[in-house]
């Protein structure tokens, strides 16, 4: 009997749902995507209000995790990236894994909520630090810590650690992007992190798993496939032919549509307004 024949002979349960579509795994008061109206709220606050009010990512993190605005994420500790492979995802996952024994992270099963929250904040901001250090490149000298300490927000510290002397407009753009993308309910990376955390694993393991899911081209990796399309369109001036070619080849057209929103994705609206406010070239 072939594998296909074995598969065909297996009885499919009546309650089987492919891809878990429509299955309710948990409820949340944190994020409220409005499918019909094209809005996204964090604990009742619209993301447009957050971005227009210049509420920084660090404070939004506190709103999401603690349910109120506050200091949120602490500054990342001056811990150098232990692994430089040239691949940001690999570097960050390896760095987080190595932090767990150094910082003495214990399984979530064995610690209380306050300790878990402290460890989550510490590891989360170190993940940002590692992204910046990795993106800076293997052969670039590290930015002096005294320069990083001059930055006033978590986002600015990230940009200084990455670029050294970042354009303030770029800092504002990244902050708006992070605020807009900070939370979205049951997405793939959140689901992955929750599954890992539910086993009692430590915070670093949960974050590392989420990063792995986020890197996928059908999740957080999608923008990386949109940018070449934009660049090709700028060169050719012919977006129609580019899109038609992708569809004719039956390839995935990245960056269009969303499974949740039936109206405009509110994050796109916020980021478009941010780009216009900052006089972005495109």
PDB file of C-alpha atoms in Angstrom:
ATOM      1  CA  UNK A   1       0.000   0.000   0.000  1.00  0.00           C
ATOM      2  CA  UNK A   2       1.342   3.418  -0.917  1.00  0.00           C
ATOM      3  CA  UNK A   3       1.563   6.419   1.409  1.00  0.00           C
ATOM      4  CA  UNK A   4      -1.235   8.114  -0.531  1.00  0.00           C
ATOM      5  CA  UNK A   5      -3.465   5.049  -0.150  1.00  0.00           C
ATOM      6  CA  UNK A   6      -2.775   4.915   3.586  1.00  0.00           C
ATOM      7  CA  UNK A   7      -3.589   8.618   3.901  1.00  0.00           C
ATOM      8  CA  UNK A   8      -6.810   8.214   1.917  1.00  0.00           C
ATOM      9  CA  UNK A   9      -7.886   5.319   4.111  1.00  0.00           C
ATOM     10  CA  UNK A  10      -7.544   7.284   7.357  1.00  0.00           C
ATOM     11  CA  UNK A  11     -10.907   8.429   8.646  1.00  0.00           C
ATOM     12  CA  UNK A  12     -11.155  12.205   9.001  1.00  0.00           C
ATOM     13  CA  UNK A  13     -13.006  13.279  12.169  1.00  0.00           C
ATOM     14  CA  UNK A  14     -16.163  15.316  11.643  1.00  0.00           C
ATOM     15  CA  UNK A  15     -14.727  18.162  13.728  1.00  0.00           C
ATOM     16  CA  UNK A  16     -11.439  18.357  11.779  1.00  0.00           C
ATOM     17  CA  UNK A  17     -10.557  21.936  10.779  1.00  0.00           C
ATOM     18  CA  UNK A  18      -7.696  22.433   8.342  1.00  0.00           C
ATOM     19  CA  UNK A  19      -5.174  24.945   9.623  1.00  0.00           C
ATOM     20  CA  UNK A  20      -7.270  25.502  12.771  1.00  0.00           C
ATOM     21  CA  UNK A  21      -9.189  28.190  10.873  1.00  0.00           C
ATOM     22  CA  UNK A  22     -12.066  29.456  12.995  1.00  0.00           C
ATOM     23  CA  UNK A  23     -10.989  27.446  16.052  1.00  0.00           C
ATOM     24  CA  UNK A  24     -11.046  29.563  19.234  1.00  0.00           C
ATOM     25  CA  UNK A  25      -7.930  28.733  21.241  1.00  0.00           C
ATOM     26  CA  UNK A  26      -8.123  31.598  23.736  1.00  0.00           C
ATOM     27  CA  UNK A  27      -9.766  34.956  24.313  1.00  0.00           C
ATOM     28  CA  UNK A  28      -7.938  38.239  24.809  1.00  0.00           C
ATOM     29  CA  UNK A  29      -8.738  41.773  25.947  1.00  0.00           C
ATOM     30  CA  UNK A  30      -5.375  43.054  24.734  1.00  0.00           C
ATOM     31  CA  UNK A  31      -5.884  43.509  21.003  1.00  0.00           C
ATOM     32  CA  UNK A  32      -9.189  44.261  19.291  1.00  0.00           C
ATOM     33  CA  UNK A  33      -8.940  44.017  15.496  1.00  0.00           C
ATOM     34  CA  UNK A  34     -12.133  45.438  13.981  1.00  0.00           C
ATOM     35  CA  UNK A  35     -12.688  43.314  10.879  1.00  0.00           C
ATOM     36  CA  UNK A  36     -15.360  45.445   9.288  1.00  0.00           C
ATOM     37  CA  UNK A  37     -14.334  48.930  10.356  1.00  0.00           C
ATOM     38  CA  UNK A  38     -10.623  48.657   9.720  1.00  0.00           C
ATOM     39  CA  UNK A  39      -9.515  49.611  13.248  1.00  0.00           C
ATOM     40  CA  UNK A  40      -7.050  48.105  15.704  1.00  0.00           C
ATOM     41  CA  UNK A  41      -7.146  48.900  19.407  1.00  0.00           C
ATOM     42  CA  UNK A  42      -4.816  47.956  22.245  1.00  0.00           C
ATOM     43  CA  UNK A  43      -6.828  47.621  25.450  1.00  0.00           C
ATOM     44  CA  UNK A  44      -9.393  50.005  24.002  1.00  0.00           C
ATOM     45  CA  UNK A  45      -6.928  52.576  22.658  1.00  0.00           C
ATOM     46  CA  UNK A  46      -6.812  52.991  18.876  1.00  0.00           C
ATOM     47  CA  UNK A  47      -3.337  52.633  17.394  1.00  0.00           C
ATOM     48  CA  UNK A  48      -3.890  55.847  15.449  1.00  0.00           C
ATOM     49  CA  UNK A  49      -4.223  57.704  18.762  1.00  0.00           C
ATOM     50  CA  UNK A  50      -1.031  56.086  20.031  1.00  0.00           C
ATOM     51  CA  UNK A  51       1.051  56.980  16.983  1.00  0.00           C
ATOM     52  CA  UNK A  52      -0.398  60.461  16.543  1.00  0.00           C
ATOM     53  CA  UNK A  53       0.092  61.076  20.273  1.00  0.00           C
ATOM     54  CA  UNK A  54       3.746  60.020  19.991  1.00  0.00           C
ATOM     55  CA  UNK A  55       3.364  57.290  22.607  1.00  0.00           C
ATOM     56  CA  UNK A  56       6.625  55.400  22.268  1.00  0.00           C
ATOM     57  CA  UNK A  57       6.965  51.667  21.791  1.00  0.00           C
ATOM     58  CA  UNK A  58       8.357  51.154  25.300  1.00  0.00           C
ATOM     59  CA  UNK A  59       5.232  52.675  26.843  1.00  0.00           C
ATOM     60  CA  UNK A  60       2.951  50.736  24.509  1.00  0.00           C
ATOM     61  CA  UNK A  61       4.700  47.553  25.643  1.00  0.00           C
ATOM     62  CA  UNK A  62       3.652  48.446  29.203  1.00  0.00           C
ATOM     63  CA  UNK A  63       0.059  48.997  28.058  1.00  0.00           C
ATOM     64  CA  UNK A  64       0.002  45.574  26.425  1.00  0.00           C
ATOM     65  CA  UNK A  65       1.702  43.642  29.224  1.00  0.00           C
ATOM     66  CA  UNK A  66       0.641  45.553  32.351  1.00  0.00           C
ATOM     67  CA  UNK A  67      -2.657  47.009  31.180  1.00  0.00           C
ATOM     68  CA  UNK A  68      -1.539  50.588  31.790  1.00  0.00           C
ATOM     69  CA  UNK A  69       0.958  53.074  30.442  1.00  0.00           C
ATOM     70  CA  UNK A  70       4.262  53.087  32.270  1.00  0.00           C
ATOM     71  CA  UNK A  71       8.012  52.812  31.842  1.00  0.00           C
ATOM     72  CA  UNK A  72       7.544  49.458  30.161  1.00  0.00           C
ATOM     73  CA  UNK A  73      10.771  48.148  28.723  1.00  0.00           C
ATOM     74  CA  UNK A  74      13.997  48.938  30.580  1.00  0.00           C
ATOM     75  CA  UNK A  75      17.144  49.942  28.683  1.00  0.00           C
ATOM     76  CA  UNK A  76      18.973  46.948  27.247  1.00  0.00           C
ATOM     77  CA  UNK A  77      21.992  45.929  29.253  1.00  0.00           C
ATOM     78  CA  UNK A  78      25.412  46.458  27.604  1.00  0.00           C
ATOM     79  CA  UNK A  79      25.692  42.806  26.637  1.00  0.00           C
ATOM     80  CA  UNK A  80      27.535  42.201  23.341  1.00  0.00           C
ATOM     81  CA  UNK A  81      26.033  39.870  20.776  1.00  0.00           C
ATOM     82  CA  UNK A  82      27.773  36.519  21.396  1.00  0.00           C
ATOM     83  CA  UNK A  83      27.253  35.139  17.872  1.00  0.00           C
ATOM     84  CA  UNK A  84      27.831  36.885  14.530  1.00  0.00           C
ATOM     85  CA  UNK A  85      26.782  34.752  11.561  1.00  0.00           C
ATOM     86  CA  UNK A  86      25.592  37.525   9.268  1.00  0.00           C
ATOM     87  CA  UNK A  87      22.004  36.303   9.658  1.00  0.00           C
ATOM     88  CA  UNK A  88      19.966  38.439  12.068  1.00  0.00           C
ATOM     89  CA  UNK A  89      17.431  35.750  12.918  1.00  0.00           C
ATOM     90  CA  UNK A  90      20.119  33.177  13.705  1.00  0.00           C
ATOM     91  CA  UNK A  91      22.130  35.658  15.764  1.00  0.00           C
ATOM     92  CA  UNK A  92      19.155  36.741  17.880  1.00  0.00           C
ATOM     93  CA  UNK A  93      17.879  33.225  18.545  1.00  0.00           C
ATOM     94  CA  UNK A  94      21.365  32.022  19.488  1.00  0.00           C
ATOM     95  CA  UNK A  95      21.948  35.059  21.688  1.00  0.00           C
ATOM     96  CA  UNK A  96      18.690  34.584  23.566  1.00  0.00           C
ATOM     97  CA  UNK A  97      19.406  30.896  24.116  1.00  0.00           C
ATOM     98  CA  UNK A  98      22.798  31.753  25.608  1.00  0.00           C
ATOM     99  CA  UNK A  99      21.303  34.379  27.929  1.00  0.00           C
ATOM    100  CA  UNK A 100      19.061  31.882  29.706  1.00  0.00           C
ATOM    101  CA  UNK A 101      21.836  30.087  31.632  1.00  0.00           C
ATOM    102  CA  UNK A 102      23.843  33.295  32.106  1.00  0.00           C
ATOM    103  CA  UNK A 103      20.918  35.111  33.703  1.00  0.00           C
ATOM    104  CA  UNK A 104      19.617  32.030  35.456  1.00  0.00           C
ATOM    105  CA  UNK A 105      16.228  31.939  33.767  1.00  0.00           C
ATOM    106  CA  UNK A 106      14.031  29.256  35.274  1.00  0.00           C
ATOM    107  CA  UNK A 107      11.104  27.418  33.666  1.00  0.00           C
ATOM    108  CA  UNK A 108       7.910  29.459  33.745  1.00  0.00           C
ATOM    109  CA  UNK A 109       6.353  26.562  35.631  1.00  0.00           C
ATOM    110  CA  UNK A 110       8.654  27.311  38.575  1.00  0.00           C
ATOM    111  CA  UNK A 111       8.402  31.118  38.848  1.00  0.00           C
ATOM    112  CA  UNK A 112       5.654  33.595  39.758  1.00  0.00           C
ATOM    113  CA  UNK A 113       4.021  36.134  37.449  1.00  0.00           C
ATOM    114  CA  UNK A 114       6.091  39.099  38.643  1.00  0.00           C
ATOM    115  CA  UNK A 115       9.335  37.245  37.984  1.00  0.00           C
ATOM    116  CA  UNK A 116       8.094  36.132  34.573  1.00  0.00           C
ATOM    117  CA  UNK A 117       7.179  39.720  33.701  1.00  0.00           C
ATOM    118  CA  UNK A 118      10.623  40.984  34.756  1.00  0.00           C
ATOM    119  CA  UNK A 119      12.379  38.285  32.755  1.00  0.00           C
ATOM    120  CA  UNK A 120      10.162  38.933  29.724  1.00  0.00           C
ATOM    121  CA  UNK A 121      11.015  42.650  29.721  1.00  0.00           C
ATOM    122  CA  UNK A 122      14.716  41.958  30.151  1.00  0.00           C
ATOM    123  CA  UNK A 123      14.836  39.361  27.377  1.00  0.00           C
ATOM    124  CA  UNK A 124      12.587  41.347  25.017  1.00  0.00           C
ATOM    125  CA  UNK A 125      14.750  44.436  25.087  1.00  0.00           C
ATOM    126  CA  UNK A 126      17.873  42.308  24.683  1.00  0.00           C
ATOM    127  CA  UNK A 127      16.315  40.790  21.570  1.00  0.00           C
ATOM    128  CA  UNK A 128      16.039  44.319  20.145  1.00  0.00           C
ATOM    129  CA  UNK A 129      19.641  45.015  21.109  1.00  0.00           C
ATOM    130  CA  UNK A 130      20.785  41.841  19.391  1.00  0.00           C
ATOM    131  CA  UNK A 131      18.840  42.706  16.229  1.00  0.00           C
ATOM    132  CA  UNK A 132      20.552  46.097  16.104  1.00  0.00           C
ATOM    133  CA  UNK A 133      24.007  44.659  16.758  1.00  0.00           C
ATOM    134  CA  UNK A 134      23.569  41.953  14.138  1.00  0.00           C
ATOM    135  CA  UNK A 135      22.146  44.354  11.541  1.00  0.00           C
ATOM    136  CA  UNK A 136      25.075  46.716  12.079  1.00  0.00           C
ATOM    137  CA  UNK A 137      27.321  44.069  10.574  1.00  0.00           C
ATOM    138  CA  UNK A 138      30.225  41.882  11.549  1.00  0.00           C
ATOM    139  CA  UNK A 139      32.963  44.307  10.534  1.00  0.00           C
ATOM    140  CA  UNK A 140      31.459  47.538  11.857  1.00  0.00           C
ATOM    141  CA  UNK A 141      32.784  48.668  15.250  1.00  0.00           C
ATOM    142  CA  UNK A 142      30.210  48.634  18.025  1.00  0.00           C
ATOM    143  CA  UNK A 143      28.686  51.973  18.986  1.00  0.00           C
ATOM    144  CA  UNK A 144      30.128  53.170  22.336  1.00  0.00           C
ATOM    145  CA  UNK A 145      27.782  52.546  25.249  1.00  0.00           C
ATOM    146  CA  UNK A 146      28.023  56.174  26.358  1.00  0.00           C
ATOM    147  CA  UNK A 147      26.500  57.223  23.019  1.00  0.00           C
ATOM    148  CA  UNK A 148      23.704  54.663  23.385  1.00  0.00           C
ATOM    149  CA  UNK A 149      22.966  55.917  26.906  1.00  0.00           C
ATOM    150  CA  UNK A 150      22.284  59.394  25.511  1.00  0.00           C
ATOM    151  CA  UNK A 151      19.188  58.069  23.738  1.00  0.00           C
ATOM    152  CA  UNK A 152      15.880  58.769  25.455  1.00  0.00           C
ATOM    153  CA  UNK A 153      13.676  55.877  24.300  1.00  0.00           C
ATOM    154  CA  UNK A 154      13.993  52.170  23.632  1.00  0.00           C
ATOM    155  CA  UNK A 155      13.514  52.800  19.919  1.00  0.00           C
ATOM    156  CA  UNK A 156      16.150  55.524  19.789  1.00  0.00           C
ATOM    157  CA  UNK A 157      18.605  53.282  21.649  1.00  0.00           C
ATOM    158  CA  UNK A 158      17.939  50.558  19.082  1.00  0.00           C
ATOM    159  CA  UNK A 159      18.595  52.922  16.191  1.00  0.00           C
ATOM    160  CA  UNK A 160      21.757  54.345  17.757  1.00  0.00           C
ATOM    161  CA  UNK A 161      23.062  50.844  18.412  1.00  0.00           C
ATOM    162  CA  UNK A 162      22.359  49.990  14.773  1.00  0.00           C
ATOM    163  CA  UNK A 163      23.232  53.178  12.891  1.00  0.00           C
ATOM    164  CA  UNK A 164      25.386  55.137  15.327  1.00  0.00           C
ATOM    165  CA  UNK A 165      23.896  58.532  14.480  1.00  0.00           C
ATOM    166  CA  UNK A 166      20.402  57.879  13.130  1.00  0.00           C
ATOM    167  CA  UNK A 167      18.178  60.366  11.355  1.00  0.00           C
ATOM    168  CA  UNK A 168      15.458  61.461  13.854  1.00  0.00           C
ATOM    169  CA  UNK A 169      12.856  60.874  11.139  1.00  0.00           C
ATOM    170  CA  UNK A 170      13.989  57.262  10.863  1.00  0.00           C
ATOM    171  CA  UNK A 171      13.663  56.842  14.631  1.00  0.00           C
ATOM    172  CA  UNK A 172      10.110  58.203  14.478  1.00  0.00           C
ATOM    173  CA  UNK A 173       9.257  55.914  11.559  1.00  0.00           C
ATOM    174  CA  UNK A 174      10.540  52.788  13.310  1.00  0.00           C
ATOM    175  CA  UNK A 175       8.718  53.741  16.505  1.00  0.00           C
ATOM    176  CA  UNK A 176       5.447  54.160  14.582  1.00  0.00           C
ATOM    177  CA  UNK A 177       5.980  50.819  12.858  1.00  0.00           C
ATOM    178  CA  UNK A 178       6.696  49.003  16.119  1.00  0.00           C
ATOM    179  CA  UNK A 179       3.661  50.535  17.818  1.00  0.00           C
ATOM    180  CA  UNK A 180       1.449  49.544  14.872  1.00  0.00           C
ATOM    181  CA  UNK A 181       2.770  45.975  14.812  1.00  0.00           C
ATOM    182  CA  UNK A 182       3.109  45.440  18.567  1.00  0.00           C
ATOM    183  CA  UNK A 183       0.084  43.188  19.019  1.00  0.00           C
ATOM    184  CA  UNK A 184      -2.447  41.439  16.819  1.00  0.00           C
ATOM    185  CA  UNK A 185      -4.103  38.712  18.840  1.00  0.00           C
ATOM    186  CA  UNK A 186      -3.626  35.129  17.693  1.00  0.00           C
ATOM    187  CA  UNK A 187      -1.001  35.492  14.985  1.00  0.00           C
ATOM    188  CA  UNK A 188       1.481  32.726  14.213  1.00  0.00           C
ATOM    189  CA  UNK A 189       4.356  33.990  16.363  1.00  0.00           C
ATOM    190  CA  UNK A 190       2.091  34.699  19.342  1.00  0.00           C
ATOM    191  CA  UNK A 191       0.535  31.254  19.022  1.00  0.00           C
ATOM    192  CA  UNK A 192       4.008  29.689  18.887  1.00  0.00           C
ATOM    193  CA  UNK A 193       5.183  31.572  21.974  1.00  0.00           C
ATOM    194  CA  UNK A 194       2.041  30.621  23.889  1.00  0.00           C
ATOM    195  CA  UNK A 195       2.433  26.938  23.034  1.00  0.00           C
ATOM    196  CA  UNK A 196       6.046  26.956  24.228  1.00  0.00           C
ATOM    197  CA  UNK A 197       5.189  28.914  27.380  1.00  0.00           C
ATOM    198  CA  UNK A 198       2.326  26.510  28.121  1.00  0.00           C
ATOM    199  CA  UNK A 199       4.847  23.688  28.424  1.00  0.00           C
ATOM    200  CA  UNK A 200       6.522  25.575  31.279  1.00  0.00           C
ATOM    201  CA  UNK A 201       9.645  26.429  29.262  1.00  0.00           C
ATOM    202  CA  UNK A 202      11.547  29.607  30.123  1.00  0.00           C
ATOM    203  CA  UNK A 203      10.973  33.072  28.674  1.00  0.00           C
ATOM    204  CA  UNK A 204      13.982  32.936  26.356  1.00  0.00           C
ATOM    205  CA  UNK A 205      12.768  29.691  24.775  1.00  0.00           C
ATOM    206  CA  UNK A 206       9.312  31.187  24.219  1.00  0.00           C
ATOM    207  CA  UNK A 207      10.735  34.324  22.589  1.00  0.00           C
ATOM    208  CA  UNK A 208      13.117  32.319  20.452  1.00  0.00           C
ATOM    209  CA  UNK A 209      10.278  30.186  19.120  1.00  0.00           C
ATOM    210  CA  UNK A 210       8.230  33.281  18.335  1.00  0.00           C
ATOM    211  CA  UNK A 211      11.158  34.745  16.401  1.00  0.00           C
ATOM    212  CA  UNK A 212      11.409  31.551  14.379  1.00  0.00           C
ATOM    213  CA  UNK A 213       7.737  31.803  13.413  1.00  0.00           C
ATOM    214  CA  UNK A 214       8.045  35.532  12.736  1.00  0.00           C
ATOM    215  CA  UNK A 215      10.842  34.929  10.235  1.00  0.00           C
ATOM    216  CA  UNK A 216       8.571  32.972   7.886  1.00  0.00           C
ATOM    217  CA  UNK A 217       7.705  34.662   4.564  1.00  0.00           C
ATOM    218  CA  UNK A 218       4.003  34.095   5.252  1.00  0.00           C
ATOM    219  CA  UNK A 219       4.258  35.991   8.558  1.00  0.00           C
ATOM    220  CA  UNK A 220       6.798  38.628   9.593  1.00  0.00           C
ATOM    221  CA  UNK A 221       9.061  37.864   6.656  1.00  0.00           C
ATOM    222  CA  UNK A 222       6.505  39.143   4.143  1.00  0.00           C
ATOM    223  CA  UNK A 223       7.814  42.755   3.987  1.00  0.00           C
ATOM    224  CA  UNK A 224      11.209  41.473   2.871  1.00  0.00           C
ATOM    225  CA  UNK A 225       9.516  40.142  -0.275  1.00  0.00           C
ATOM    226  CA  UNK A 226       7.527  43.310  -0.863  1.00  0.00           C
ATOM    227  CA  UNK A 227      10.520  45.656  -0.970  1.00  0.00           C
ATOM    228  CA  UNK A 228      12.069  44.063  -4.100  1.00  0.00           C
ATOM    229  CA  UNK A 229       8.693  44.440  -5.835  1.00  0.00           C
ATOM    230  CA  UNK A 230       8.652  48.145  -4.976  1.00  0.00           C
ATOM    231  CA  UNK A 231      12.222  48.576  -6.166  1.00  0.00           C
ATOM    232  CA  UNK A 232      11.498  46.754  -9.445  1.00  0.00           C
ATOM    233  CA  UNK A 233       8.446  48.940 -10.008  1.00  0.00           C
ATOM    234  CA  UNK A 234      10.477  52.085  -9.393  1.00  0.00           C
ATOM    235  CA  UNK A 235      13.006  50.975 -11.985  1.00  0.00           C
ATOM    236  CA  UNK A 236      10.505  49.889 -14.639  1.00  0.00           C
ATOM    237  CA  UNK A 237       7.664  52.269 -13.879  1.00  0.00           C
ATOM    238  CA  UNK A 238       5.268  49.456 -14.755  1.00  0.00           C
ATOM    239  CA  UNK A 239       3.532  47.982 -11.710  1.00  0.00           C
ATOM    240  CA  UNK A 240       0.817  46.318 -13.786  1.00  0.00           C
ATOM    241  CA  UNK A 241       3.254  44.108 -15.725  1.00  0.00           C
ATOM    242  CA  UNK A 242       5.082  43.148 -12.528  1.00  0.00           C
ATOM    243  CA  UNK A 243       1.894  42.086 -10.746  1.00  0.00           C
ATOM    244  CA  UNK A 244       0.530  40.301 -13.824  1.00  0.00           C
ATOM    245  CA  UNK A 245       3.755  38.307 -14.143  1.00  0.00           C
ATOM    246  CA  UNK A 246       3.533  37.165 -10.527  1.00  0.00           C
ATOM    247  CA  UNK A 247      -0.087  36.104 -10.926  1.00  0.00           C
ATOM    248  CA  UNK A 248       0.536  34.386 -14.264  1.00  0.00           C
ATOM    249  CA  UNK A 249       3.307  32.337 -12.644  1.00  0.00           C
ATOM    250  CA  UNK A 250       0.827  31.481  -9.861  1.00  0.00           C
ATOM    251  CA  UNK A 251       3.190  32.864  -7.260  1.00  0.00           C
ATOM    252  CA  UNK A 252       2.068  34.516  -4.041  1.00  0.00           C
ATOM    253  CA  UNK A 253       1.548  38.257  -4.357  1.00  0.00           C
ATOM    254  CA  UNK A 254       2.946  39.558  -1.084  1.00  0.00           C
ATOM    255  CA  UNK A 255       1.695  42.681   0.654  1.00  0.00           C
ATOM    256  CA  UNK A 256      -1.908  42.643  -0.568  1.00  0.00           C
ATOM    257  CA  UNK A 257      -4.930  41.771   1.540  1.00  0.00           C
ATOM    258  CA  UNK A 258      -5.274  40.348   5.032  1.00  0.00           C
ATOM    259  CA  UNK A 259      -7.163  37.389   6.476  1.00  0.00           C
ATOM    260  CA  UNK A 260      -8.677  39.523   9.250  1.00  0.00           C
ATOM    261  CA  UNK A 261      -9.541  42.889   7.734  1.00  0.00           C
ATOM    262  CA  UNK A 262     -12.314  43.338   5.190  1.00  0.00           C
ATOM    263  CA  UNK A 263     -11.713  47.092   5.084  1.00  0.00           C
ATOM    264  CA  UNK A 264      -8.315  48.784   4.902  1.00  0.00           C
ATOM    265  CA  UNK A 265      -5.682  47.417   7.264  1.00  0.00           C
ATOM    266  CA  UNK A 266      -5.451  50.139   9.950  1.00  0.00           C
ATOM    267  CA  UNK A 267      -1.721  49.615  10.273  1.00  0.00           C
ATOM    268  CA  UNK A 268      -1.265  50.557   6.627  1.00  0.00           C
ATOM    269  CA  UNK A 269      -3.273  53.726   7.192  1.00  0.00           C
ATOM    270  CA  UNK A 270      -1.167  54.697  10.213  1.00  0.00           C
ATOM    271  CA  UNK A 271       2.122  54.036   8.464  1.00  0.00           C
ATOM    272  CA  UNK A 272       1.030  55.898   5.323  1.00  0.00           C
ATOM    273  CA  UNK A 273       0.203  58.944   7.449  1.00  0.00           C
ATOM    274  CA  UNK A 274       3.549  58.606   9.232  1.00  0.00           C
ATOM    275  CA  UNK A 275       5.432  58.484   5.937  1.00  0.00           C
ATOM    276  CA  UNK A 276       3.598  61.575   4.710  1.00  0.00           C
ATOM    277  CA  UNK A 277       4.235  63.449   7.953  1.00  0.00           C
ATOM    278  CA  UNK A 278       7.949  62.651   7.780  1.00  0.00           C
ATOM    279  CA  UNK A 279       8.153  63.588   4.076  1.00  0.00           C
ATOM    280  CA  UNK A 280       9.343  60.110   3.144  1.00  0.00           C
ATOM    281  CA  UNK A 281      10.500  59.753  -0.480  1.00  0.00           C
ATOM    282  CA  UNK A 282       7.980  56.935  -1.061  1.00  0.00           C
TER     283      UNK A 282
END
